């Protein structure tokens, strides 16, 4: 039976070769010794990695060809910067770079226009966050990023929030095998008044009282905009555990504030 064929940028996805780990290592050695043909083989042998990432963005763009090309740019950057001596799987290294290019493209071409100044702050904040993480071996607090940029915490948080992907109100945010909790379930009722200063202070105090792991997950999810999968890879636990910790954190916050 013929495999399902999809044409993207003239590429027949049914005929894409997938490289073994041994083939990948050998090609990287050749490329890093100056063999440009090896680079072409590395690109072609990892196109399915790009396609697997793009699958979740099918409904986010009318032109998958453009998005595929953007994903390939991320793949090429990953190939150019990959270091065999780190003994890390190439896919582990490449996925964040491909995702970064795709998300940046979607943000820059979003129908919701974000001021250039806010985008600049957000990109600077993400760059500083990466630099401080590499320097100290742990992710910095928003205050540390704001201090480095000589901005207020509000400006940094506001810029990062503005750059977060827009999602549906009925996006499932938790499911432990029972009832699914949707984003709409967590939204404030329209009849409620806006948070006043006392509520904000109470929320800040409540977050500080959370267990360390719950506090980290809540801040990374709702301030820095990370996905549960990103946190799972970062912390080294399953996505289901991240979901449970996030739900527990939100429940504990409600108990302390309400």
Backbone as CSV, one residue per row, in Angstrom:
resi,resn,N_x,N_y,N_z,CA_x,CA_y,CA_z,C_x,C_y,C_z
1,UNK,0.856,-1.198,0.000,0.000,0.000,0.000,0.887,1.241,0.000
2,UNK,0.580,2.200,-0.846,1.390,3.422,-0.937,1.197,4.268,0.304
3,UNK,2.289,4.908,0.741,2.190,5.799,1.889,1.470,7.078,1.489
4,UNK,0.849,7.709,2.510,0.118,8.945,2.240,1.080,10.023,1.757
5,UNK,0.738,10.655,0.668,1.616,11.667,0.054,1.070,13.061,0.298
6,UNK,1.954,13.948,0.763,1.601,15.354,0.939,2.698,16.176,0.273
7,UNK,2.311,17.154,-0.513,3.303,18.009,-1.175,3.427,19.325,-0.412
8,UNK,4.619,19.595,0.109,4.899,20.865,0.772,6.177,21.407,0.155
9,UNK,6.087,22.610,-0.405,7.250,23.224,-1.055,7.875,22.282,-2.078
10,UNK,7.036,21.506,-2.769,7.549,20.595,-3.776,8.159,19.322,-3.225
11,UNK,8.068,19.135,-1.905,8.638,17.942,-1.274,7.545,16.903,-1.084
12,UNK,7.769,15.704,-1.591,6.845,14.597,-1.378,7.170,13.983,-0.026
13,UNK,6.314,14.245,0.971,6.617,13.826,2.335,6.655,12.314,2.504
14,UNK,6.038,11.592,1.560,6.038,10.129,1.658,7.417,9.548,1.366
15,UNK,8.263,10.330,0.699,9.578,9.828,0.306,10.719,10.377,1.162
16,UNK,10.385,11.071,2.238,11.431,11.644,3.087,12.142,10.537,3.860
17,UNK,13.452,10.535,3.788,14.244,9.546,4.509,14.434,9.994,5.956
18,UNK,14.393,9.040,6.880,14.677,9.316,8.286,16.026,8.692,8.619
19,UNK,16.950,9.509,9.130,18.299,9.037,9.424,18.351,8.298,10.750
20,UNK,19.189,7.272,10.807,19.456,6.612,12.085,20.420,7.498,12.877
21,UNK,20.569,7.238,14.159,21.477,8.026,14.992,22.918,7.883,14.497
22,UNK,23.276,6.672,14.083,24.640,6.442,13.581,24.885,7.233,12.289
23,UNK,23.906,7.237,11.387,24.027,7.993,10.141,24.141,9.490,10.431
24,UNK,23.372,9.947,11.424,23.389,11.357,11.790,24.773,11.774,12.287
25,UNK,25.341,10.977,13.167,26.665,11.291,13.725,27.715,11.332,12.621
26,UNK,27.658,10.366,11.729,28.627,10.304,10.640,28.511,11.523,9.720
27,UNK,27.279,11.937,9.422,27.070,13.101,8.561,27.532,14.390,9.248
28,UNK,27.305,14.491,10.553,27.760,15.680,11.277,29.288,15.769,11.260
29,UNK,29.948,14.646,11.404,31.415,14.641,11.351,31.900,15.123,9.988
30,UNK,31.237,14.644,8.936,31.626,15.063,7.576,31.359,16.551,7.373
31,UNK,30.180,16.992,7.807,29.832,18.409,7.604,30.773,19.328,8.373
32,UNK,31.083,18.947,9.611,31.958,19.792,10.418,33.405,19.745,9.957
33,UNK,33.669,18.837,9.011,34.981,18.814,8.358,34.943,19.455,6.977
34,UNK,33.817,20.148,6.686,33.746,20.930,5.458,32.945,20.333,4.316
35,UNK,32.277,19.209,4.537,31.510,18.550,3.469,30.098,19.148,3.401
36,UNK,29.843,20.043,2.442,28.548,20.701,2.318,27.454,19.734,1.858
37,UNK,27.839,18.679,1.148,26.840,17.687,0.735,26.269,16.960,1.951
38,UNK,27.102,16.803,2.968,26.639,16.166,4.203,25.570,17.032,4.867
39,UNK,25.729,18.349,4.774,24.724,19.252,5.357,23.384,19.075,4.649
40,UNK,23.432,18.959,3.322,22.207,18.758,2.553,21.516,17.458,2.971
41,UNK,22.313,16.411,3.204,21.747,15.133,3.648,21.146,15.258,5.038
42,UNK,21.782,16.048,5.893,21.257,16.260,7.249,19.920,16.990,7.211
43,UNK,19.832,17.986,6.330,18.574,18.729,6.197,17.473,17.792,5.701
44,UNK,17.748,17.087,4.618,16.742,16.196,4.036,16.355,15.065,4.987
45,UNK,17.302,14.622,5.791,17.046,13.515,6.705,16.315,13.921,7.970
46,UNK,16.087,15.233,8.147,15.387,15.708,9.351,14.121,16.503,9.026
47,UNK,13.684,16.432,7.777,12.482,17.174,7.389,11.238,16.662,8.109
48,UNK,11.223,15.372,8.442,10.060,14.845,9.159,9.977,15.422,10.571
49,UNK,11.119,15.810,11.121,11.126,16.467,12.426,10.407,17.813,12.322
50,UNK,10.687,18.538,11.246,10.010,19.817,11.004,8.505,19.594,10.840
51,UNK,8.141,18.606,10.041,6.721,18.332,9.787,5.984,17.934,11.058
52,UNK,6.646,17.174,11.932,5.991,16.749,13.170,5.685,17.943,14.066
53,UNK,6.549,18.965,14.014,6.334,20.177,14.813,5.223,21.025,14.205
54,UNK,5.163,21.069,12.873,4.170,21.911,12.196,2.750,21.361,12.306
55,UNK,2.619,20.077,12.622,1.303,19.445,12.651,0.322,20.182,13.559
56,UNK,0.818,20.700,14.695,-0.064,21.372,15.658,-0.453,22.789,15.212
57,UNK,0.180,23.272,14.126,-0.100,24.632,13.667,-0.920,24.658,12.379
58,UNK,-1.530,23.520,12.034,-2.322,23.429,10.798,-3.395,24.499,10.700
59,UNK,-4.020,24.823,11.837,-5.132,25.780,11.819,-4.691,27.200,12.117
60,UNK,-3.375,27.435,12.120,-2.879,28.767,12.476,-2.424,29.579,11.268
61,UNK,-2.379,28.968,10.107,-1.925,29.698,8.925,-2.581,29.119,7.680
62,UNK,-2.759,29.971,6.676,-3.336,29.531,5.409,-2.272,28.986,4.466
63,UNK,-1.021,29.215,4.792,0.054,28.821,3.884,1.073,27.959,4.626
64,UNK,0.869,26.644,4.593,1.789,25.738,5.268,3.150,25.693,4.576
65,UNK,3.182,26.034,3.284,4.467,26.082,2.578,5.400,27.103,3.238
66,UNK,4.853,28.294,3.521,5.663,29.330,4.173,6.149,28.855,5.534
67,UNK,5.238,28.236,6.299,5.589,27.787,7.645,6.635,26.667,7.594
68,UNK,6.523,25.815,6.568,7.498,24.744,6.388,8.883,25.337,6.110
69,UNK,8.940,26.362,5.279,10.222,27.006,4.981,10.823,27.641,6.229
70,UNK,9.962,28.251,7.043,10.423,28.864,8.299,10.978,27.784,9.230
71,UNK,10.253,26.650,9.316,10.733,25.541,10.137,12.073,25.024,9.655
72,UNK,12.266,24.996,8.335,13.540,24.547,7.766,14.675,25.501,8.110
73,UNK,14.366,26.790,8.232,15.388,27.765,8.650,15.868,27.421,10.055
74,UNK,14.907,27.098,10.938,15.272,26.690,12.296,16.098,25.418,12.292
75,UNK,15.745,24.475,11.408,16.496,23.216,11.291,17.930,23.487,10.845
76,UNK,18.089,24.356,9.855,19.437,24.674,9.351,20.280,25.356,10.427
77,UNK,19.657,26.254,11.193,20.382,26.904,12.296,20.843,25.874,13.318
78,UNK,19.967,24.899,13.593,20.310,23.852,14.550,21.473,23.016,14.037
79,UNK,21.449,22.683,12.748,22.536,21.892,12.146,23.846,22.655,12.215
80,UNK,23.787,23.956,11.928,25.001,24.783,11.922,25.614,24.929,13.313
81,UNK,24.790,24.860,14.345,25.281,25.133,15.704,25.408,23.897,16.585
82,UNK,25.020,22.737,16.062,25.025,21.524,16.884,26.452,21.087,17.201
83,UNK,26.668,20.693,18.456,27.994,20.259,18.918,27.921,18.790,19.341
84,UNK,28.587,17.925,18.613,28.568,16.490,18.907,29.150,16.166,20.277
85,UNK,30.056,17.003,20.764,30.746,16.699,22.021,29.811,16.756,23.228
86,UNK,28.652,17.399,23.076,27.721,17.506,24.195,26.936,16.221,24.435
87,UNK,27.023,15.287,23.506,26.362,13.980,23.628,24.859,14.120,23.891
88,UNK,24.251,15.042,23.162,22.806,15.255,23.233,22.214,14.862,21.889
89,UNK,21.041,14.228,21.902,20.403,13.882,20.643,20.128,15.142,19.834
90,UNK,20.333,15.041,18.521,20.115,16.219,17.677,18.678,16.715,17.766
91,UNK,17.716,15.801,17.809,16.312,16.212,17.861,16.031,17.018,19.128
92,UNK,16.647,16.636,20.244,16.465,17.370,21.503,16.962,18.796,21.359
93,UNK,18.068,18.964,20.649,18.645,20.287,20.443,17.866,21.092,19.404
94,UNK,17.396,20.407,18.356,16.799,21.112,17.219,15.369,21.573,17.459
95,UNK,14.591,20.791,18.197,13.165,21.122,18.365,12.947,22.541,18.891
96,UNK,13.626,22.979,19.975,13.401,24.362,20.444,13.757,25.415,19.407
97,UNK,14.781,25.164,18.595,15.186,26.141,17.592,14.160,26.231,16.463
98,UNK,13.636,25.073,16.059,12.603,25.059,15.019,11.334,25.724,15.541
99,UNK,10.942,25.360,16.760,9.756,25.960,17.385,9.906,27.469,17.504
100,UNK,11.107,27.912,17.881,11.353,29.340,18.032,11.124,30.107,16.739
101,UNK,11.638,29.564,15.635,11.448,30.212,14.331,9.974,30.236,13.938
102,UNK,9.275,29.111,14.169,7.858,29.018,13.805,7.025,29.993,14.626
103,UNK,7.238,30.012,15.933,6.465,30.902,16.801,6.743,32.371,16.477
104,UNK,8.011,32.671,16.185,8.366,34.063,15.843,7.658,34.490,14.551
105,UNK,7.614,33.592,13.590,6.929,33.891,12.329,5.441,34.123,12.566
106,UNK,4.819,33.257,13.342,3.382,33.379,13.606,3.066,34.660,14.378
107,UNK,3.935,35.008,15.310,3.723,36.243,16.077,3.856,37.468,15.178
108,UNK,4.915,37.469,14.362,5.164,38.626,13.498,4.119,38.775,12.404
109,UNK,3.430,37.684,12.077,2.419,37.728,11.028,1.002,37.555,11.580
110,UNK,0.875,37.754,12.875,-0.436,37.613,13.516,-1.351,38.760,13.111
111,UNK,-2.666,38.467,13.065,-3.645,39.523,12.760,-3.766,40.503,13.912
112,UNK,-3.323,40.054,15.111,-3.307,40.959,16.266,-1.972,41.685,16.248
113,UNK,-1.983,42.962,15.979,-0.749,43.720,15.824,-0.211,44.163,17.179
114,UNK,1.048,43.917,17.414,1.699,44.288,18.660,2.707,45.382,18.361
115,UNK,2.736,46.409,19.205,3.633,47.544,18.992,5.083,47.065,18.898
116,UNK,5.850,47.671,17.999,7.245,47.297,17.794,8.050,47.415,19.080
117,UNK,7.774,48.456,19.867,8.516,48.658,21.110,8.289,47.519,22.094
118,UNK,7.042,47.014,22.145,6.721,45.907,23.049,7.400,44.631,22.563
119,UNK,7.390,44.413,21.244,8.082,43.243,20.687,9.567,43.287,21.032
120,UNK,10.164,44.476,20.907,11.595,44.620,21.190,11.911,44.251,22.636
121,UNK,11.062,44.732,23.558,11.263,44.418,24.976,11.150,42.921,25.205
122,UNK,10.130,42.295,24.575,9.916,40.858,24.753,11.115,40.062,24.240
123,UNK,11.619,40.419,23.056,12.761,39.687,22.502,14.017,39.897,23.364
124,UNK,14.201,41.120,23.871,15.337,41.390,24.755,15.215,40.585,26.038
125,UNK,13.982,40.512,26.574,13.750,39.759,27.816,14.049,38.280,27.612
126,UNK,13.636,37.725,26.461,13.896,36.313,26.185,15.387,36.050,26.021
127,UNK,16.076,37.035,25.403,17.530,36.884,25.222,18.242,36.918,26.573
128,UNK,17.861,37.878,27.419,18.481,38.006,28.743,18.178,36.776,29.597
129,UNK,16.946,36.290,29.496,16.567,35.090,30.251,17.473,33.921,29.887
130,UNK,17.717,33.747,28.589,18.578,32.658,28.133,20.003,32.848,28.624
131,UNK,20.503,34.096,28.567,21.873,34.380,28.997,22.049,34.119,30.490
132,UNK,21.082,34.567,31.309,21.172,34.374,32.758,21.021,32.901,33.133
133,UNK,20.175,32.185,32.382,20.003,30.746,32.631,21.316,30.014,32.361
134,UNK,21.963,30.341,31.259,23.241,29.711,30.916,24.330,30.077,31.916
135,UNK,24.276,31.312,32.419,25.320,31.804,33.326,25.207,31.185,34.716
136,UNK,23.972,31.088,35.241,23.783,30.641,36.624,23.225,29.218,36.746
137,UNK,22.875,28.606,35.619,22.384,27.240,35.664,20.968,27.091,36.145
138,UNK,20.250,28.186,36.257,18.829,28.134,36.636,18.127,29.335,36.031
139,UNK,16.829,29.228,35.890,16.082,30.301,35.242,15.951,31.502,36.170
140,UNK,16.147,32.705,35.638,16.072,33.918,36.467,14.637,34.311,36.782
141,UNK,14.470,35.091,37.823,13.163,35.655,38.153,12.903,36.850,37.238
142,UNK,11.637,37.231,37.155,11.282,38.371,36.310,12.041,39.618,36.770
143,UNK,12.184,39.749,38.094,12.902,40.905,38.642,14.338,40.970,38.159
144,UNK,14.988,39.811,38.033,16.376,39.766,37.558,16.467,40.228,36.104
145,UNK,15.482,39.774,35.292,15.455,40.172,33.880,15.209,41.668,33.766
146,UNK,14.246,42.171,34.566,13.913,43.599,34.533,15.118,44.450,34.942
147,UNK,15.842,43.998,35.966,17.022,44.735,36.438,18.087,44.795,35.351
148,UNK,18.291,43.676,34.660,19.297,43.612,33.595,18.955,44.561,32.454
149,UNK,17.651,44.707,32.171,17.204,45.570,31.075,16.940,46.998,31.518
150,UNK,17.061,47.228,32.844,16.774,48.556,33.418,15.342,48.991,33.122
151,UNK,14.427,48.023,33.295,13.001,48.272,33.106,12.258,47.824,34.353
152,UNK,10.973,48.184,34.449,10.156,47.712,35.568,9.699,46.280,35.291
153,UNK,9.348,45.571,36.359,8.839,44.208,36.187,7.563,44.225,35.357
154,UNK,6.741,45.257,35.546,5.484,45.360,34.802,5.751,45.432,33.305
155,UNK,6.762,46.221,32.895,7.067,46.363,31.469,7.501,45.034,30.865
156,UNK,8.307,44.273,31.611,8.784,42.984,31.117,7.632,41.990,31.006
157,UNK,6.832,41.891,32.082,5.701,40.950,32.083,4.699,41.320,31.008
158,UNK,4.419,42.617,30.867,3.456,43.087,29.870,3.904,42.721,28.455
159,UNK,5.197,42.893,28.178,5.719,42.571,26.842,5.648,41.070,26.568
160,UNK,6.028,40.265,27.548,5.996,38.810,27.357,4.574,38.299,27.222
161,UNK,3.654,38.872,27.996,2.252,38.470,27.897,1.691,38.816,26.521
162,UNK,2.085,39.987,25.987,1.578,40.420,24.681,2.028,39.490,23.565
163,UNK,3.172,38.830,23.771,3.722,37.966,22.733,3.255,36.526,22.850
164,UNK,2.507,36.225,23.902,2.017,34.863,24.055,1.006,34.537,22.976
165,UNK,0.979,33.268,22.579,0.044,32.832,21.547,-1.386,32.994,22.019
166,UNK,-2.266,33.481,21.132,-3.683,33.547,21.438,-4.274,32.140,21.360
167,UNK,-5.058,31.752,22.397,-5.658,30.425,22.390,-7.151,30.521,22.610
168,UNK,-7.840,29.471,22.268,-9.285,29.429,22.410,-9.695,29.396,23.876
169,UNK,-10.871,29.983,24.185,-11.407,29.906,25.531,-11.708,28.467,25.918
170,UNK,-11.884,27.626,24.915,-12.225,26.238,25.204,-11.025,25.313,24.992
171,UNK,-9.830,25.893,25.139,-8.599,25.113,25.118,-8.526,24.283,26.401
172,UNK,-8.409,22.947,26.323,-8.286,22.149,27.547,-6.957,22.435,28.229
173,UNK,-6.994,22.774,29.519,-5.754,23.093,30.227,-5.400,22.042,31.264
174,UNK,-6.328,21.115,31.524,-6.004,20.046,32.471,-6.947,18.875,32.262
175,UNK,-6.390,17.677,32.314,-7.210,16.471,32.229,-6.435,15.337,32.872
176,UNK,-6.951,14.814,33.982,-6.261,13.728,34.677,-6.945,12.391,34.456
177,UNK,-7.725,12.308,33.367,-8.468,11.099,33.096,-9.922,11.215,33.476
178,UNK,-10.256,12.303,34.176,-11.641,12.549,34.568,-12.206,13.709,33.786
179,UNK,-12.836,14.658,34.485,-13.409,15.822,33.819,-12.308,16.737,33.313
180,UNK,-12.474,17.227,32.090,-11.516,18.160,31.511,-11.808,19.570,31.994
181,UNK,-10.755,20.302,32.349,-10.898,21.701,32.740,-10.479,22.555,31.556
182,UNK,-11.339,23.486,31.155,-11.061,24.358,30.018,-10.647,25.747,30.490
183,UNK,-9.971,26.473,29.613,-9.526,27.815,29.959,-10.685,28.682,30.416
184,UNK,-11.841,28.546,29.776,-13.009,29.351,30.132,-13.406,29.159,31.588
185,UNK,-13.130,27.962,32.137,-13.478,27.686,33.529,-12.659,28.528,34.497
186,UNK,-11.488,28.967,34.022,-10.588,29.707,34.900,-10.681,31.223,34.727
187,UNK,-11.501,31.661,33.757,-11.590,33.090,33.483,-12.522,33.785,34.458
188,UNK,-12.217,35.034,34.766,-13.043,35.819,35.666,-14.366,36.169,35.003
189,UNK,-15.445,36.169,35.768,-16.760,36.543,35.259,-16.776,38.005,34.861
190,UNK,-17.482,38.340,33.780,-17.518,39.712,33.280,-18.106,40.681,34.305
191,UNK,-18.945,40.180,35.224,-19.570,41.067,36.205,-18.627,41.414,37.342
192,UNK,-17.514,40.658,37.442,-16.556,40.958,38.495,-15.842,42.270,38.213
193,UNK,-15.414,42.939,39.268,-14.624,44.159,39.103,-13.184,43.765,38.824
194,UNK,-12.406,44.696,38.288,-11.006,44.419,38.014,-10.253,44.248,39.321
195,UNK,-9.167,43.492,39.245,-8.361,43.297,40.445,-7.904,44.652,41.000
196,UNK,-8.110,44.872,42.294,-7.600,46.081,42.908,-6.222,45.800,43.504
197,UNK,-5.619,46.806,44.098,-4.263,46.649,44.615,-4.186,45.600,45.713
198,UNK,-5.214,45.557,46.565,-5.208,44.587,47.660,-5.201,43.158,47.133
199,UNK,-5.985,42.932,46.078,-6.036,41.585,45.487,-4.689,41.209,44.893
200,UNK,-4.045,42.173,44.225,-2.741,41.906,43.636,-1.709,41.569,44.714
201,UNK,-1.782,42.296,45.824,-0.853,42.032,46.927,-1.121,40.650,47.519
202,UNK,-2.413,40.331,47.663,-2.789,39.025,48.206,-2.311,37.903,47.289
203,UNK,-2.451,38.112,45.973,-2.016,37.113,45.001,-0.511,36.910,45.089
204,UNK,0.233,38.005,45.183,1.694,37.913,45.267,2.110,37.147,46.518
205,UNK,1.461,37.461,47.647,1.781,36.776,48.905,1.424,35.293,48.821
206,UNK,0.277,35.006,48.186,-0.167,33.620,48.066,0.797,32.810,47.214
207,UNK,1.283,33.401,46.110,2.244,32.712,45.242,3.517,32.376,46.004
208,UNK,3.960,33.309,46.876,5.174,33.078,47.665,5.004,31.929,48.644
209,UNK,3.758,31.639,49.037,3.491,30.583,50.021,3.341,29.204,49.372
210,UNK,3.276,29.163,48.047,3.151,27.876,47.362,4.423,27.050,47.542
211,UNK,4.276,25.736,47.393,5.460,24.885,47.389,6.352,25.294,46.222
212,UNK,7.644,25.090,46.393,8.612,25.596,45.411,8.303,25.157,43.980
213,UNK,7.991,23.860,43.795,7.759,23.359,42.442,6.466,23.924,41.864
214,UNK,5.405,24.019,42.708,4.136,24.587,42.249,4.327,26.051,41.867
215,UNK,5.062,26.786,42.708,5.302,28.216,42.437,6.056,28.394,41.131
216,UNK,7.077,27.568,40.918,7.875,27.658,39.688,7.007,27.412,38.460
217,UNK,6.160,26.390,38.529,5.316,26.036,37.380,4.288,27.126,37.097
218,UNK,3.649,27.670,38.148,2.653,28.732,37.958,3.291,29.963,37.317
219,UNK,4.448,30.367,37.812,5.121,31.561,37.268,5.587,31.334,35.835
220,UNK,6.144,30.165,35.558,6.635,29.889,34.206,5.483,29.764,33.208
221,UNK,4.351,29.193,33.651,3.199,29.014,32.758,2.487,30.332,32.491
222,UNK,2.241,31.131,33.541,1.373,32.290,33.394,2.117,33.622,33.292
223,UNK,3.401,33.630,33.596,4.187,34.862,33.440,5.118,34.750,32.235
224,UNK,5.854,33.641,32.155,6.821,33.474,31.065,6.210,32.818,29.842
225,UNK,4.984,32.238,29.981,4.278,31.708,28.815,4.752,30.361,28.320
226,UNK,5.373,29.551,29.175,5.856,28.247,28.733,4.708,27.242,28.658
227,UNK,4.865,26.249,27.813,3.879,25.180,27.715,4.192,24.111,28.752
228,UNK,3.208,23.239,28.999,3.439,22.146,29.939,4.532,21.214,29.433
229,UNK,4.580,20.992,28.120,5.608,20.114,27.561,7.002,20.707,27.749
230,UNK,7.126,22.013,27.564,8.425,22.663,27.759,8.895,22.525,29.198
231,UNK,7.972,22.706,30.145,8.314,22.575,31.556,8.657,21.130,31.913
232,UNK,7.935,20.187,31.313,8.197,18.779,31.588,9.625,18.413,31.179
233,UNK,10.043,18.887,29.999,11.404,18.613,29.523,12.436,19.307,30.406
234,UNK,12.126,20.529,30.828,13.054,21.317,31.633,13.263,20.700,33.019
235,UNK,12.162,20.286,33.667,12.236,19.780,35.031,12.600,18.295,35.065
236,UNK,12.213,17.576,33.996,12.517,16.164,33.946,11.428,15.267,34.506
237,UNK,10.173,15.739,34.400,9.036,14.925,34.820,8.028,14.889,33.673
238,UNK,6.966,14.099,33.827,6.006,13.958,32.737,5.077,15.159,32.637
239,UNK,4.464,15.314,31.456,3.510,16.402,31.242,2.300,16.248,32.160
240,UNK,1.920,14.994,32.444,0.790,14.750,33.348,1.100,15.240,34.756
241,UNK,2.350,15.058,35.196,2.746,15.557,36.520,2.743,17.079,36.563
242,UNK,3.193,17.697,35.460,3.145,19.162,35.378,1.696,19.639,35.509
243,UNK,0.775,18.952,34.811,-0.646,19.310,34.867,-1.181,19.230,36.290
244,UNK,-0.823,18.152,36.991,-1.317,17.984,38.359,-0.761,19.060,39.283
245,UNK,0.539,19.338,39.146,1.153,20.370,39.982,0.560,21.744,39.698
246,UNK,0.299,22.011,38.411,-0.305,23.292,38.038,-1.703,23.428,38.640
247,UNK,-2.497,22.368,38.530,-3.854,22.389,39.075,-3.827,22.557,40.593
248,UNK,-2.923,21.829,41.255,-2.797,21.964,42.705,-2.415,23.381,43.090
249,UNK,-1.478,23.958,42.318,-1.054,25.330,42.588,-2.198,26.317,42.452
250,UNK,-2.987,26.176,41.375,-4.126,27.065,41.155,-5.177,26.890,42.255
251,UNK,-5.425,25.634,42.645,-6.395,25.375,43.719,-5.937,25.996,45.033
252,UNK,-4.648,25.879,45.325,-4.107,26.439,46.577,-4.174,27.967,46.567
253,UNK,-3.916,28.566,45.388,-4.025,30.022,45.274,-5.446,30.481,45.556
254,UNK,-6.423,29.757,44.994,-7.829,30.119,45.210,-8.185,30.057,46.696
255,UNK,-7.709,28.997,47.364,-8.022,28.840,48.783,-7.431,29.984,49.611
256,UNK,-6.241,30.428,49.249,-5.571,31.479,50.019,-6.125,32.872,49.742
257,UNK,-6.664,33.067,48.517,-7.131,34.401,48.135,-8.615,34.583,48.386
258,UNK,-9.433,33.574,48.046,-10.880,33.717,48.168,-11.363,33.545,49.579
